[in-house]
Amino acid sequence: MKDPKDYIAQNKERFINELIELLKIPSVSADPAFSQDVLDASQAIKASLLKAGCDIAEIHETDGYPIVYGEKIIAPNLPTVLVYGHYDVQPADPLELWDSPPYQPVIKKTEVHPEGAIFARGSCDDKGQLFMHVKALEYMVQTNQLPCNVKFMIEGEEEVGSDNLSIYVANNKKKLANDIILISDTGMIANDVPSITTGLRGLSYVEVEVTGPNRDLHSGLYGGAVANPINILTKMIASLHDENNHITIPGFYDKVEQLSLEERAEMAKAPFSLEDYQDALDITSVYGEEGYTTNERNSIRPTLDVNGIWGGYIGEGAKTVIASQAFAKISMRLVPNQDWEEITALFKSHFENIAPKGVKVKVTPHHGGQGYVTPINTIGYRAASKAYETTFGKKPIPQRSGGSIPIVALFEKELESKTILMGFGLDSDAIHSPNEHFGVWNYLKGIETIPYFYQYFKEMNS
Ligand code: BES
Ligand code: MN
Ligand code: MN
């Protein structure tokens, strides 16, 4: 592989501008108001794949948003890389907290991105990261050095649970056959501390509803005499953690993988400054499960968090009312061996059990998925590690992430191949938050590193 640096330097402006065009499309999968934009984004991805040198790029319809499939097959005896990514984005709300509009990308310097970062919804998660693969393909094709066959599968429903992708994968095993799956939809420790994500947490997402009286009541006339659904809901939620911040749902920890002290010691070697961590978030202390470090709490331990809670009067001024209903959305991050459907069932029966007399409780499961851990003694991992070593000048650290990409466990089950998570984002890039951004340096570094992965993967396979 010739050093991609020159090609990247010559095409840098265009690479950035093409990504900016893609970021202007508000492809929010969660909100039907943006459905045409999501479809437009799929078309833009298809066009970019053809432009980059794919022989085939197709839009595959599903019951939801389409999957963009592209391929360039150069020889049947060469290994095949399947690239996965998503063109949908999270809602940009709350809009007032953005310093610049979410779909009008701007480049601004930050402390950790002195060369500038592109600010826009989806810049890091995942349009910027998936586009690195498109541009890396362009480089390899333009310079006649594509070492492997390549397939792209880019979906539009990752942020809402990938339901239709699961069906698509199960129905298209042959078309999607591959030797390794490559995804850039995670992060790394720091620009001078490269890391490869070796684990993702699973997820169980539920919505709960507590119903008291059949209508909203005057809080003077009825207050004290009937159950207030908001009081009850908050009390029930509070009881889900004990004083050591362990989750109290019976059976919740039964299958949790216990890491050995050696494994935990190995994890603790990754550079981490508690002070910087707290400063970056403006908090004076971290908080979490007793007996575990911050990095353990957000990667190898399961969690339960309320993501949203509502009910009653939240308008201007005061209204003396006991609402008939209260609601919350709750997510549980799971670790390897915990089964998300089993955990969802445990949650449901526990939550129904702890409801006091006088209210009705309804638990509605949303979506979920299994966690994933990738071994580091495989050709795929070693090829990725060597690629980072080539372009960063340092061996990357294997690191388990706290986030979830539920479809990865399904890839392993249905396609029987491992996934390599080459993420180039940083935790501070504010994905899912206002002012999401992606470092220009990171974007270009990804484009530089990916071709070496192809090269080393091919070499190690032959
Ligand atoms: N790209 C993220 C997941 C991620 C980010 C993993 C950073 C590791 C590091 C993905 O788009 C995402 O947001 N996933 C959701 C789950 C999905 C089912 C909505 C998540 O983790 O909340
Ligand atoms: Mn993502
Ligand atoms: Mn996301």
Short mmCIF file of C-alpha atoms and ligand atoms in Angstrom, two decimals:
data_model
loop_
_atom_site.label_atom_id
_atom_site.label_comp_id
_atom_site.label_asym_id
_atom_site.label_seq_id
_atom_site.Cartn_x
_atom_site.Cartn_y
_atom_site.Cartn_z
CA MET A 1 0.00 0.00 0.00
CA LYS A 2 1.41 3.33 -1.03
CA ASP A 3 1.14 5.95 1.68
CA PRO A 4 -2.34 7.52 1.28
CA LYS A 5 -1.13 10.81 2.80
CA ASP A 6 -0.43 12.56 -0.53
CA TYR A 7 -3.76 11.64 -2.05
CA ILE A 8 -5.50 12.81 1.12
CA ALA A 9 -3.59 16.11 1.17
CA GLN A 10 -4.52 16.75 -2.48
CA ASN A 11 -8.19 15.95 -1.95
CA LYS A 12 -8.68 17.18 1.57
CA GLU A 13 -10.96 20.13 0.75
CA ARG A 14 -13.18 18.01 -1.46
CA PHE A 15 -13.36 15.22 1.16
CA ILE A 16 -14.52 17.75 3.73
CA ASN A 17 -16.98 19.44 1.39
CA GLU A 18 -18.56 16.17 0.32
CA LEU A 19 -19.12 15.24 3.94
CA ILE A 20 -20.57 18.67 4.65
CA GLU A 21 -23.13 18.17 1.85
CA LEU A 22 -24.21 14.88 3.43
CA LEU A 23 -24.46 16.50 6.86
CA LYS A 24 -26.88 19.11 5.52
CA ILE A 25 -29.55 16.41 5.17
CA PRO A 26 -31.51 16.10 8.45
CA SER A 27 -31.96 12.33 8.31
CA VAL A 28 -33.60 11.86 11.71
CA SER A 29 -35.04 8.35 11.76
CA ALA A 30 -36.99 8.79 15.00
CA ASP A 31 -39.21 11.60 13.73
CA PRO A 32 -41.60 11.00 10.78
CA ALA A 33 -41.43 14.72 9.95
CA PHE A 34 -37.98 14.02 8.46
CA SER A 35 -38.90 10.94 6.43
CA GLN A 36 -38.17 12.53 3.04
CA ASP A 37 -34.77 13.67 4.33
CA VAL A 38 -33.92 10.17 5.50
CA LEU A 39 -34.76 8.89 2.00
CA ASP A 40 -32.68 11.69 0.46
CA ALA A 41 -29.73 10.64 2.61
CA SER A 42 -30.01 7.07 1.34
CA GLN A 43 -29.84 8.36 -2.24
CA ALA A 44 -26.83 10.50 -1.40
CA ILE A 45 -25.04 7.47 0.06
CA LYS A 46 -25.84 5.40 -3.01
CA ALA A 47 -24.44 8.11 -5.30
CA SER A 48 -21.30 8.43 -3.17
CA LEU A 49 -20.65 4.68 -3.36
CA LEU A 50 -20.88 4.70 -7.14
CA LYS A 51 -18.63 7.75 -7.31
CA ALA A 52 -16.08 6.06 -5.06
CA GLY A 53 -15.84 3.09 -7.39
CA CYS A 54 -18.44 0.52 -6.37
CA ASP A 55 -19.60 -1.53 -9.39
CA ILE A 56 -23.03 -1.91 -7.87
CA ALA A 57 -24.93 0.37 -5.51
CA GLU A 58 -28.56 -0.33 -4.79
CA ILE A 59 -31.35 0.92 -2.60
CA HIS A 60 -33.05 -2.01 -0.91
CA GLU A 61 -36.50 -1.24 0.40
CA THR A 62 -37.62 -2.51 3.79
CA ASP A 63 -40.76 -1.96 5.85
CA GLY A 64 -38.93 1.07 7.22
CA TYR A 65 -36.07 3.09 5.78
CA PRO A 66 -34.02 1.53 2.99
CA ILE A 67 -30.67 -0.18 3.22
CA VAL A 68 -28.01 1.01 0.81
CA TYR A 69 -26.00 -1.89 -0.54
CA GLY A 70 -22.87 -1.47 -2.62
CA GLU A 71 -20.07 -3.73 -3.73
CA LYS A 72 -16.86 -4.01 -5.66
CA ILE A 73 -15.86 -7.61 -6.18
CA ILE A 74 -12.46 -7.88 -7.79
CA ALA A 75 -11.62 -11.58 -7.45
CA PRO A 76 -13.45 -14.48 -5.81
CA ASN A 77 -10.31 -15.81 -4.13
CA LEU A 78 -9.60 -12.56 -2.28
CA PRO A 79 -11.00 -11.87 1.18
CA THR A 80 -14.19 -9.82 1.41
CA VAL A 81 -14.67 -6.91 3.79
CA LEU A 82 -18.24 -5.91 4.69
CA VAL A 83 -18.51 -2.30 5.81
CA TYR A 84 -21.50 -1.39 7.95
CA GLY A 85 -22.62 2.10 8.95
CA HIS A 86 -25.76 4.18 9.38
CA TYR A 87 -26.94 7.29 7.54
CA ASP A 88 -29.67 8.13 10.05
CA VAL A 89 -29.04 10.52 12.93
CA GLN A 90 -30.44 11.29 16.36
CA PRO A 91 -32.89 14.18 16.72
CA ALA A 92 -31.04 17.47 17.16
CA ASP A 93 -33.16 18.66 20.11
CA PRO A 94 -32.82 20.73 22.20
CA LEU A 95 -32.09 23.10 19.32
CA GLU A 96 -31.51 26.16 21.50
CA LEU A 97 -28.42 24.55 22.98
CA TRP A 98 -26.60 24.44 19.63
CA ASP A 99 -24.06 27.21 19.01
CA SER A 100 -24.66 26.84 15.26
CA PRO A 101 -27.62 25.19 13.47
CA PRO A 102 -27.28 21.36 13.48
CA TYR A 103 -27.72 20.98 9.72
CA GLN A 104 -25.55 23.90 8.65
CA PRO A 105 -22.13 22.39 9.21
CA VAL A 106 -19.31 24.72 10.30
CA ILE A 107 -15.67 24.04 11.08
CA LYS A 108 -14.40 25.39 14.38
CA LYS A 109 -11.26 24.76 16.40
CA THR A 110 -11.56 23.23 19.85
CA GLU A 111 -9.05 22.37 22.54
CA VAL A 112 -8.84 18.72 21.53
CA HIS A 113 -9.26 19.50 17.82
CA PRO A 114 -6.75 22.28 17.12
CA GLU A 115 -7.02 21.53 13.38
CA GLY A 116 -10.76 22.13 13.51
CA ALA A 117 -13.84 19.98 13.85
CA ILE A 118 -17.00 19.80 11.75
CA PHE A 119 -19.99 20.75 13.89
CA ALA A 120 -23.25 19.14 12.75
CA ARG A 121 -25.68 16.46 13.83
CA GLY A 122 -24.32 13.15 12.52
CA SER A 123 -20.80 14.47 11.93
CA CYS A 124 -19.33 11.78 14.18
CA ASP A 125 -22.33 9.44 14.59
CA ASP A 126 -22.19 8.16 11.98
CA LYS A 127 -22.04 10.04 8.69
CA GLY A 128 -18.50 11.32 9.16
CA GLN A 129 -17.25 7.92 10.20
CA LEU A 130 -19.02 5.96 7.48
CA PHE A 131 -17.83 8.47 4.89
CA MET A 132 -14.21 7.70 5.84
CA HIS A 133 -14.84 4.24 4.36
CA VAL A 134 -16.30 5.68 1.18
CA LYS A 135 -13.28 7.94 0.71
CA ALA A 136 -10.83 5.18 1.64
CA LEU A 137 -12.42 3.05 -1.08
CA GLU A 138 -12.10 5.95 -3.52
CA TYR A 139 -8.39 6.14 -2.72
CA MET A 140 -7.81 2.43 -3.18
CA VAL A 141 -9.76 2.28 -6.45
CA GLN A 142 -8.29 5.49 -7.90
CA THR A 143 -4.76 4.31 -7.20
CA ASN A 144 -5.41 0.73 -8.36
CA GLN A 145 -4.55 -0.92 -5.10
CA LEU A 146 -7.78 -2.31 -3.68
CA PRO A 147 -6.52 -5.51 -2.00
CA CYS A 148 -9.88 -7.11 -1.05
CA ASN A 149 -13.43 -7.40 -2.27
CA VAL A 150 -15.65 -4.92 -0.53
CA LYS A 151 -19.34 -4.77 0.29
CA PHE A 152 -21.16 -1.86 1.91
CA MET A 153 -24.36 -2.14 3.91
CA ILE A 154 -25.49 1.25 5.19
CA GLU A 155 -28.78 1.43 7.06
CA GLY A 156 -31.16 4.21 8.04
CA GLU A 157 -32.61 2.86 11.28
CA GLU A 158 -29.68 2.31 13.62
CA GLU A 159 -30.77 5.03 16.01
CA VAL A 160 -34.21 3.43 16.32
CA GLY A 161 -33.19 -0.18 16.87
CA SER A 162 -32.34 -1.66 13.42
CA ASP A 163 -35.48 -3.84 13.32
CA ASN A 164 -35.63 -4.01 9.54
CA LEU A 165 -31.92 -4.58 9.15
CA SER A 166 -32.23 -7.75 11.26
CA ILE A 167 -34.75 -9.11 8.76
CA TYR A 168 -32.64 -8.01 5.80
CA VAL A 169 -29.54 -9.72 7.17
CA ALA A 170 -31.37 -12.97 7.86
CA ASN A 171 -32.79 -12.95 4.30
CA ASN A 172 -29.60 -12.01 2.48
CA LYS A 173 -26.91 -14.17 4.07
CA LYS A 174 -25.39 -15.18 0.75
CA LYS A 175 -25.27 -11.68 -0.67
CA LEU A 176 -23.66 -10.43 2.54
CA ALA A 177 -21.14 -13.28 2.87
CA ASN A 178 -17.83 -11.87 4.05
CA ASP A 179 -14.59 -12.60 5.88
CA ILE A 180 -14.72 -9.65 8.24
CA ILE A 181 -17.13 -6.87 9.13
CA LEU A 182 -15.67 -3.41 9.54
CA ILE A 183 -17.49 -0.64 11.41
CA SER A 184 -16.50 2.89 12.32
CA ASP A 185 -19.26 3.93 14.72
CA THR A 186 -17.40 4.05 18.03
CA GLY A 187 -14.60 6.12 19.49
CA MET A 188 -11.00 6.00 20.63
CA ILE A 189 -9.30 7.20 23.81
CA ALA A 190 -7.52 10.28 22.46
CA ASN A 191 -5.82 11.42 19.28
CA ASP A 192 -2.45 10.47 20.75
CA VAL A 193 -3.82 7.33 22.45
CA PRO A 194 -5.32 5.20 19.68
CA SER A 195 -7.60 2.37 20.75
CA ILE A 196 -9.75 -0.26 19.12
CA THR A 197 -13.16 -1.03 20.58
CA THR A 198 -13.37 -4.67 21.60
CA GLY A 199 -16.72 -4.67 23.35
CA LEU A 200 -20.16 -3.11 23.14
CA ARG A 201 -22.86 -3.29 25.75
CA GLY A 202 -26.27 -4.79 25.12
CA LEU A 203 -29.44 -2.84 25.68
CA SER A 204 -32.97 -3.23 26.94
CA TYR A 205 -35.18 -0.19 26.47
CA VAL A 206 -38.60 0.02 28.08
CA GLU A 207 -41.34 2.56 28.64
CA VAL A 208 -43.35 2.53 31.85
CA GLU A 209 -46.74 4.03 32.59
CA VAL A 210 -48.32 4.48 36.03
CA THR A 211 -52.03 5.20 36.14
CA GLY A 212 -53.86 6.35 39.27
CA PRO A 213 -57.31 7.96 39.22
CA ASN A 214 -59.24 7.96 35.94
CA ARG A 215 -58.82 11.75 35.50
CA ASP A 216 -56.63 14.61 36.65
CA LEU A 217 -57.73 15.75 40.12
CA HIS A 218 -57.71 18.92 42.20
CA SER A 219 -54.67 18.41 44.42
CA GLY A 220 -56.44 20.02 47.38
CA LEU A 221 -59.69 18.14 47.16
CA TYR A 222 -58.07 14.77 46.57
CA GLY A 223 -54.43 15.24 47.63
CA GLY A 224 -53.38 12.86 50.38
CA ALA A 225 -56.28 10.51 49.80
CA VAL A 226 -55.38 8.90 46.46
CA ALA A 227 -52.11 7.66 44.99
CA ASN A 228 -50.34 10.35 42.99
CA PRO A 229 -48.88 8.54 39.95
CA ILE A 230 -45.88 10.89 39.76
CA ASN A 231 -45.03 10.38 43.44
CA ILE A 232 -45.40 6.64 43.01
CA LEU A 233 -43.42 6.44 39.77
CA THR A 234 -40.47 8.37 41.19
CA LYS A 235 -40.49 6.23 44.33
CA MET A 236 -40.55 3.04 42.27
CA ILE A 237 -37.71 4.29 40.08
CA ALA A 238 -35.66 5.30 43.11
CA SER A 239 -36.02 1.79 44.53
CA LEU A 240 -34.35 0.26 41.46
CA HIS A 241 -30.92 1.07 42.92
CA ASP A 242 -29.77 0.29 46.46
CA GLU A 243 -27.46 2.40 48.63
CA ASN A 244 -24.41 0.95 46.84
CA ASN A 245 -25.92 1.71 43.45
CA HIS A 246 -26.50 -1.93 42.70
CA ILE A 247 -29.61 -2.63 40.66
CA THR A 248 -32.29 -4.28 42.80
CA ILE A 249 -34.16 -6.26 40.16
CA PRO A 250 -34.02 -9.92 41.30
CA GLY A 251 -31.87 -12.01 38.96
CA PHE A 252 -30.48 -8.97 37.13
CA TYR A 253 -26.84 -9.86 37.82
CA ASP A 254 -27.17 -13.66 37.56
CA LYS A 255 -25.46 -13.97 34.18
CA VAL A 256 -23.15 -10.97 34.35
CA GLU A 257 -19.70 -11.93 33.17
CA GLN A 258 -17.21 -11.52 36.02
CA LEU A 259 -13.82 -10.33 34.87
CA SER A 260 -10.77 -11.74 36.61
CA LEU A 261 -8.56 -9.43 38.66
CA GLU A 262 -5.90 -9.82 35.94
CA GLU A 263 -8.32 -8.66 33.27
CA ARG A 264 -9.37 -5.71 35.40
CA ALA A 265 -5.73 -4.82 36.05
CA GLU A 266 -5.10 -4.94 32.30
CA MET A 267 -8.04 -2.58 31.71
CA ALA A 268 -6.79 -0.19 34.35
CA LYS A 269 -3.61 0.37 32.32
CA ALA A 270 -5.49 2.50 29.78
CA PRO A 271 -4.61 6.13 30.47
CA PHE A 272 -7.36 7.94 32.36
CA SER A 273 -7.49 11.13 34.39
CA LEU A 274 -10.41 11.36 36.81
CA GLU A 275 -9.74 15.07 37.19
CA ASP A 276 -9.95 15.74 33.44
CA TYR A 277 -13.04 13.57 33.23
CA GLN A 278 -14.79 15.55 35.96
CA ASP A 279 -13.63 18.90 34.61
CA ALA A 280 -14.90 18.11 31.13
CA LEU A 281 -18.37 17.47 32.56
CA ASP A 282 -18.31 20.19 35.22
CA ILE A 283 -18.94 17.74 38.02
CA THR A 284 -17.14 17.59 41.34
CA SER A 285 -17.45 13.85 41.76
CA VAL A 286 -18.24 10.76 39.78
CA TYR A 287 -21.11 8.54 40.87
CA GLY A 288 -21.85 4.87 40.41
CA GLU A 289 -21.72 1.29 41.50
CA GLU A 290 -19.67 0.63 44.62
CA GLY A 291 -16.52 -1.41 44.07
CA TYR A 292 -15.85 -0.43 40.45
CA THR A 293 -13.79 2.27 38.76
CA THR A 294 -15.27 4.80 36.36
CA ASN A 295 -13.97 2.92 33.34
CA GLU A 296 -15.40 -0.33 34.66
CA ARG A 297 -18.74 1.26 35.50
CA ASN A 298 -19.18 2.44 31.94
CA SER A 299 -18.03 -0.67 30.12
CA ILE A 300 -18.02 -4.03 31.93
CA ARG A 301 -20.92 -3.35 34.33
CA PRO A 302 -24.62 -3.21 33.53
CA THR A 303 -26.65 -0.08 34.26
CA LEU A 304 -30.19 1.20 34.57
CA ASP A 305 -30.97 4.81 33.65
CA VAL A 306 -34.09 6.90 33.26
CA ASN A 307 -33.86 8.64 29.88
CA GLY A 308 -36.98 10.71 30.19
CA ILE A 309 -39.80 11.23 32.67
CA TRP A 310 -43.01 13.17 32.31
CA GLY A 311 -46.48 13.76 33.64
CA GLY A 312 -48.54 16.49 35.27
CA TYR A 313 -48.36 20.20 34.66
CA ILE A 314 -45.13 21.66 33.27
CA GLY A 315 -46.42 24.87 31.69
CA GLU A 316 -46.07 28.47 32.94
CA GLY A 317 -46.92 29.23 36.54
CA ALA A 318 -48.56 26.78 38.90
CA LYS A 319 -51.45 24.40 38.54
CA THR A 320 -52.63 22.45 41.57
CA VAL A 321 -53.25 19.07 40.08
CA ILE A 322 -52.75 15.38 40.64
CA ALA A 323 -52.17 13.92 37.22
CA SER A 324 -53.92 10.74 36.29
CA GLN A 325 -50.78 9.28 34.73
CA ALA A 326 -46.99 9.41 34.87
CA PHE A 327 -44.48 8.01 32.39
CA ALA A 328 -40.79 7.22 32.04
CA LYS A 329 -38.41 5.79 29.48
CA ILE A 330 -35.77 3.55 30.97
CA SER A 331 -32.71 1.96 29.41
CA MET A 332 -30.59 -0.83 30.79
CA ARG A 333 -27.10 -1.33 29.37
CA LEU A 334 -26.15 -4.96 29.51
CA VAL A 335 -22.89 -6.86 29.44
CA PRO A 336 -21.92 -10.14 27.74
CA ASN A 337 -24.04 -13.17 28.69
CA GLN A 338 -26.98 -11.07 29.86
CA ASP A 339 -29.84 -11.78 27.48
CA TRP A 340 -31.79 -8.64 26.65
CA GLU A 341 -35.15 -10.36 26.35
CA GLU A 342 -34.65 -12.13 29.66
CA ILE A 343 -33.67 -8.84 31.33
CA THR A 344 -36.69 -7.10 29.83
CA ALA A 345 -38.93 -9.81 31.30
CA LEU A 346 -37.20 -9.54 34.71
CA PHE A 347 -37.69 -5.78 34.68
CA LYS A 348 -41.35 -6.07 33.73
CA SER A 349 -42.29 -8.54 36.43
CA HIS A 350 -40.29 -6.68 39.08
CA PHE A 351 -41.75 -3.31 38.17
CA GLU A 352 -45.28 -4.72 38.20
CA ASN A 353 -44.55 -6.40 41.54
CA ILE A 354 -43.39 -3.29 43.35
CA ALA A 355 -46.41 -1.22 42.32
CA PRO A 356 -48.41 -0.27 45.41
CA LYS A 357 -52.17 -0.69 45.64
CA GLY A 358 -54.04 2.18 44.09
CA VAL A 359 -52.15 2.38 40.77
CA LYS A 360 -51.95 0.33 37.62
CA VAL A 361 -48.55 -0.20 36.02
CA LYS A 362 -47.85 -0.93 32.38
CA VAL A 363 -44.40 -1.82 31.02
CA THR A 364 -43.90 -1.66 27.24
CA PRO A 365 -40.64 -3.04 25.84
CA HIS A 366 -39.17 -0.87 23.06
CA HIS A 367 -36.14 -2.55 21.59
CA GLY A 368 -32.92 -4.11 22.66
CA GLY A 369 -29.96 -6.19 21.67
CA GLN A 370 -27.13 -8.31 22.93
CA GLY A 371 -23.69 -7.09 23.93
CA TYR A 372 -20.60 -8.04 22.01
CA VAL A 373 -16.97 -8.81 22.76
CA THR A 374 -14.42 -9.40 20.04
CA PRO A 375 -11.31 -11.50 20.67
CA ILE A 376 -7.96 -9.84 19.99
CA ASN A 377 -6.10 -12.92 18.75
CA THR A 378 -7.82 -12.93 15.35
CA ILE A 379 -6.47 -11.89 11.96
CA GLY A 380 -9.05 -9.11 11.83
CA TYR A 381 -7.93 -7.57 15.10
CA ARG A 382 -4.24 -7.95 14.30
CA ALA A 383 -4.69 -6.35 10.87
CA ALA A 384 -6.51 -3.42 12.45
CA SER A 385 -3.90 -3.08 15.17
CA LYS A 386 -1.10 -3.02 12.62
CA ALA A 387 -2.97 -0.45 10.52
CA TYR A 388 -3.19 1.91 13.52
CA GLU A 389 0.45 1.25 14.34
CA THR A 390 1.35 2.29 10.79
CA THR A 391 -0.56 5.56 10.81
CA PHE A 392 -0.45 6.58 14.49
CA GLY A 393 3.04 5.27 15.17
CA LYS A 394 1.71 3.51 18.28
CA LYS A 395 0.05 0.24 19.05
CA PRO A 396 -3.66 0.78 19.78
CA ILE A 397 -5.11 -0.24 23.14
CA PRO A 398 -8.01 -2.70 23.10
CA GLN A 399 -10.89 -1.07 24.97
CA ARG A 400 -14.45 -2.05 25.79
CA SER A 401 -17.01 0.63 25.13
CA GLY A 402 -20.20 1.37 27.03
CA GLY A 403 -22.27 2.12 23.94
CA SER A 404 -24.38 -0.31 21.96
CA ILE A 405 -24.66 -1.35 18.34
CA PRO A 406 -27.13 -4.19 18.83
CA ILE A 407 -26.86 -5.42 15.27
CA VAL A 408 -23.24 -6.53 15.78
CA ALA A 409 -24.22 -9.57 17.86
CA LEU A 410 -26.73 -10.46 15.19
CA PHE A 411 -24.06 -10.24 12.47
CA GLU A 412 -22.06 -12.82 14.37
CA LYS A 413 -25.05 -15.11 14.70
CA GLU A 414 -26.42 -14.80 11.17
CA LEU A 415 -23.31 -14.14 9.08
CA GLU A 416 -20.87 -16.01 11.31
CA SER A 417 -18.24 -13.35 11.06
CA LYS A 418 -16.44 -11.19 13.55
CA THR A 419 -16.69 -7.43 13.61
CA ILE A 420 -13.78 -5.02 13.95
CA LEU A 421 -14.75 -1.69 15.47
CA MET A 422 -12.37 0.95 14.13
CA GLY A 423 -13.83 4.09 15.67
CA PHE A 424 -12.14 7.47 15.26
CA GLY A 425 -14.46 9.65 17.36
CA LEU A 426 -13.71 11.01 20.81
CA ASP A 427 -15.98 10.91 23.86
CA SER A 428 -15.89 14.70 23.85
CA ASP A 429 -17.34 14.85 20.32
CA ALA A 430 -20.81 15.13 21.89
CA ILE A 431 -22.65 12.47 19.91
CA HIS A 432 -26.41 12.54 20.56
CA SER A 433 -25.86 15.96 22.21
CA PRO A 434 -26.06 19.55 21.04
CA ASN A 435 -22.87 20.66 19.22
CA GLU A 436 -21.91 17.22 17.99
CA HIS A 437 -18.64 17.44 16.06
CA PHE A 438 -15.96 15.33 14.41
CA GLY A 439 -12.32 16.32 14.21
CA VAL A 440 -11.03 17.03 10.73
CA TRP A 441 -7.80 15.33 11.79
CA ASN A 442 -9.79 12.27 12.93
CA TYR A 443 -11.73 12.16 9.67
CA LEU A 444 -8.57 12.25 7.58
CA LYS A 445 -6.75 9.83 9.91
CA GLY A 446 -9.55 7.35 9.41
CA ILE A 447 -9.29 7.67 5.63
CA GLU A 448 -5.56 7.08 5.95
CA THR A 449 -5.80 4.09 8.30
CA ILE A 450 -8.59 2.09 6.64
CA PRO A 451 -6.65 1.18 3.44
CA TYR A 452 -3.86 -0.34 5.56
CA PHE A 453 -6.45 -2.52 7.25
CA TYR A 454 -7.44 -3.93 3.85
CA GLN A 455 -3.82 -4.47 2.93
CA TYR A 456 -2.83 -6.23 6.16
CA PHE A 457 -6.03 -8.23 6.27
CA LYS A 458 -5.30 -9.56 2.82
CA GLU A 459 -1.65 -10.31 3.64
CA MET A 460 -2.51 -12.09 6.89
CA ASN A 461 -5.15 -14.17 5.12
CA SER A 462 -2.82 -15.46 2.41
N1 BES B 1 -22.60 4.85 17.43
C1 BES B 1 -23.47 4.66 18.54
C2 BES B 1 -22.96 3.65 19.53
C3 BES B 1 -21.61 3.89 20.15
C4 BES B 1 -21.07 5.16 20.26
C5 BES B 1 -20.91 2.82 20.63
C6 BES B 1 -19.82 5.35 20.83
C7 BES B 1 -19.69 3.00 21.21
C8 BES B 1 -19.13 4.28 21.30
C9 BES B 1 -24.84 4.24 18.01
O1 BES B 1 -25.26 5.04 16.95
C10 BES B 1 -25.85 4.40 19.10
O2 BES B 1 -26.12 5.52 19.46
N2 BES B 1 -26.40 3.32 19.61
C11 BES B 1 -27.47 3.39 20.54
C12 BES B 1 -28.27 2.13 20.56
C13 BES B 1 -29.39 2.10 19.57
C14 BES B 1 -30.19 0.82 19.73
C15 BES B 1 -30.30 3.30 19.66
C16 BES B 1 -26.91 3.61 21.93
O3 BES B 1 -25.82 3.15 22.26
O4 BES B 1 -27.64 4.26 22.70
MN MN B 2 -23.81 5.29 15.58
MN MN B 3 -26.00 6.95 17.83
#
